Amino acid sequence: MLKDKIEKILNRQVEREGYSSLLYLSMASWAETSGYPGIADWLYAQSNEELDHMLQFIHYINDRGGKAVIPGLETPPNEFEGIRPLFEAVLKHEQFISASINEIVTACIEEQDHTTNNWIQKFVSEQIEEESNVQEILDKLSLVGSQNLYMFDRDIMDMRNKGESTGIAE
Ligand code: FEO
């Protein structure tokens, strides 16, 4: 049985993963209509992964005797100033999610919920990988410069095709 404090903070994460999915969906749609099919592809896949994360939190809460709350979600921004600001926003958002996951770990330690602490560790590892993937994209972007966004877009498409994006198995 989940303690109230843990159930609450896990439900907060359901909302945050859901918002992440919507945010990347909005970015993907923007990229698709701005002539960047590779980046759109990457972002659509990212959005699906976030939806999967949300589902994992929902199932975990329910499996442990809690009650997952399906949230109404805030409308994400739907205009972006360019590719670099977009990926900078992705990195900032992932850093926010990492901090959020760390707060769950802290709550688990305080409440001595070793089971949830053990379960959440895959998300701790996932966040290291997600931040590093986005940083890698930003580094590539610095190398190619704004003149070669076409090449950059193809490059991102290759990254997806090689399956470099992360996914957490249940
Ligand atoms: Fe589900 Fe990108 O954190």
XYZ file of C-alpha atoms and ligand atoms in Angstrom:
173
model
C 0.000 0.000 0.000
C 1.372 3.391 -0.975
C 1.672 6.083 1.654
C -0.291 9.254 0.882
C 2.792 11.381 0.348
C 4.224 8.906 -2.182
C 0.909 8.479 -3.983
C 0.629 12.257 -4.297
C 4.124 12.803 -5.629
C 3.742 9.895 -8.093
C 0.492 11.416 -9.331
C 2.309 14.711 -9.763
C 4.718 12.813 -12.009
C 1.810 11.350 -14.028
C 0.856 14.939 -14.814
C 4.430 15.970 -15.628
C 5.061 13.015 -17.948
C 1.727 13.719 -19.650
C 2.675 17.349 -20.138
C 6.092 16.273 -21.501
C 4.298 14.150 -24.084
C 2.077 17.062 -25.131
C 4.996 19.492 -25.223
C 7.021 17.240 -27.551
C 3.930 16.569 -29.652
C 3.467 20.298 -30.101
C 7.150 20.729 -30.977
C 6.928 17.809 -33.428
C 3.940 19.320 -35.164
C 5.721 22.682 -35.410
C 8.846 21.018 -36.860
C 6.746 19.026 -39.341
C 5.147 22.180 -40.707
C 8.428 24.120 -40.696
C 10.283 21.823 -43.086
C 12.167 19.609 -40.618
C 10.838 16.060 -41.076
C 13.803 14.439 -39.281
C 13.429 16.598 -36.206
C 9.656 16.082 -36.284
C 10.193 12.328 -36.390
C 12.525 12.477 -33.375
C 10.065 14.620 -31.411
C 7.024 12.444 -32.257
C 8.927 9.425 -30.976
C 9.953 11.366 -27.866
C 6.312 12.269 -27.284
C 5.351 8.578 -27.462
C 8.032 7.699 -24.935
C 6.706 10.286 -22.513
C 3.215 8.868 -22.910
C 4.663 5.464 -22.097
C 6.339 6.933 -18.995
C 3.006 8.398 -17.892
C 1.345 4.992 -18.330
C 4.065 3.327 -16.299
C 3.427 5.716 -13.405
C -0.342 5.139 -13.678
C 0.069 1.349 -13.605
C 2.555 1.470 -10.739
C 0.279 3.626 -8.556
C -2.722 1.373 -9.244
C -0.755 -1.872 -8.801
C 0.419 -0.717 -5.373
C -3.063 -0.078 -4.065
C -3.176 3.648 -4.855
C -5.390 5.512 -7.273
C -3.901 7.150 -10.338
C -5.464 10.493 -11.166
C -5.746 11.309 -14.853
C -4.990 15.005 -15.082
C -6.258 17.760 -17.340
C -3.162 19.121 -18.994
C -1.976 22.635 -19.641
C -1.778 23.691 -23.304
C 1.890 23.650 -24.358
C 3.448 26.440 -26.430
C 2.897 25.894 -30.154
C 5.261 28.445 -31.661
C 9.038 28.152 -31.442
C 11.668 30.608 -32.504
C 13.878 28.121 -34.272
C 15.634 24.805 -33.935
C 18.219 25.837 -31.341
C 15.699 27.513 -28.993
C 13.484 24.442 -29.403
C 16.220 21.989 -28.338
C 17.316 24.327 -25.551
C 13.716 24.194 -24.315
C 13.793 20.366 -24.514
C 16.983 20.283 -22.421
C 15.561 22.692 -19.851
C 12.396 20.613 -19.620
C 14.346 17.367 -19.159
C 16.406 19.015 -16.399
C 13.135 19.955 -14.720
C 11.934 16.336 -15.043
C 15.228 15.034 -13.594
C 14.794 17.321 -10.572
C 11.219 16.088 -10.239
C 12.330 12.418 -10.269
C 15.001 13.249 -7.674
C 12.305 14.712 -5.424
C 10.457 11.382 -5.637
C 13.629 9.561 -4.573
C 13.998 11.941 -1.621
C 10.348 11.365 -0.625
C 10.887 7.577 -0.839
C 13.906 7.831 1.467
C 12.003 10.016 3.948
C 9.013 7.644 3.922
C 11.246 4.546 3.847
C 9.453 3.296 0.749
C 12.235 1.065 -0.544
C 10.000 -0.603 -3.133
C 9.124 2.645 -4.897
C 12.701 3.841 -4.537
C 13.853 0.677 -6.271
C 11.225 1.022 -9.032
C 11.988 4.689 -9.708
C 15.715 4.065 -10.237
C 15.140 3.184 -13.914
C 13.828 6.726 -14.376
C 16.894 8.139 -12.617
C 19.068 6.359 -15.209
C 16.718 7.335 -18.031
C 17.056 11.012 -17.166
C 20.860 10.857 -17.368
C 20.504 9.393 -20.855
C 17.799 11.812 -22.007
C 19.728 14.876 -20.903
C 22.876 13.574 -22.533
C 21.058 12.814 -25.839
C 19.660 16.337 -26.026
C 23.028 17.842 -25.115
C 24.555 15.793 -27.938
C 21.997 17.240 -30.357
C 22.799 20.783 -29.176
C 26.533 20.088 -29.629
C 25.901 18.831 -33.174
C 23.852 21.923 -33.856
C 26.764 24.123 -32.771
C 29.047 22.226 -35.156
C 26.824 22.412 -38.231
C 25.737 26.009 -37.656
C 22.508 27.518 -38.872
C 23.574 27.291 -42.552
C 23.351 23.521 -42.581
C 20.036 22.815 -40.925
C 19.058 20.565 -43.817
C 22.028 18.277 -43.078
C 21.310 18.491 -39.376
C 17.714 17.411 -39.979
C 18.935 14.325 -41.931
C 21.385 13.576 -39.150
C 18.656 13.545 -36.525
C 16.629 11.239 -38.756
C 19.596 8.847 -38.826
C 19.852 8.999 -35.040
C 16.257 7.803 -34.777
C 16.747 5.110 -37.374
C 19.699 3.763 -35.426
C 17.447 3.679 -32.356
C 19.564 6.020 -30.308
C 16.613 7.468 -28.470
C 15.927 5.904 -25.125
C 13.006 3.865 -23.991
C 12.307 2.182 -20.711
C 11.052 -1.352 -20.740
C 8.418 -2.116 -18.150
Fe 9.799 10.972 -19.095
Fe 11.801 12.749 -20.649
O 11.116 12.200 -19.041
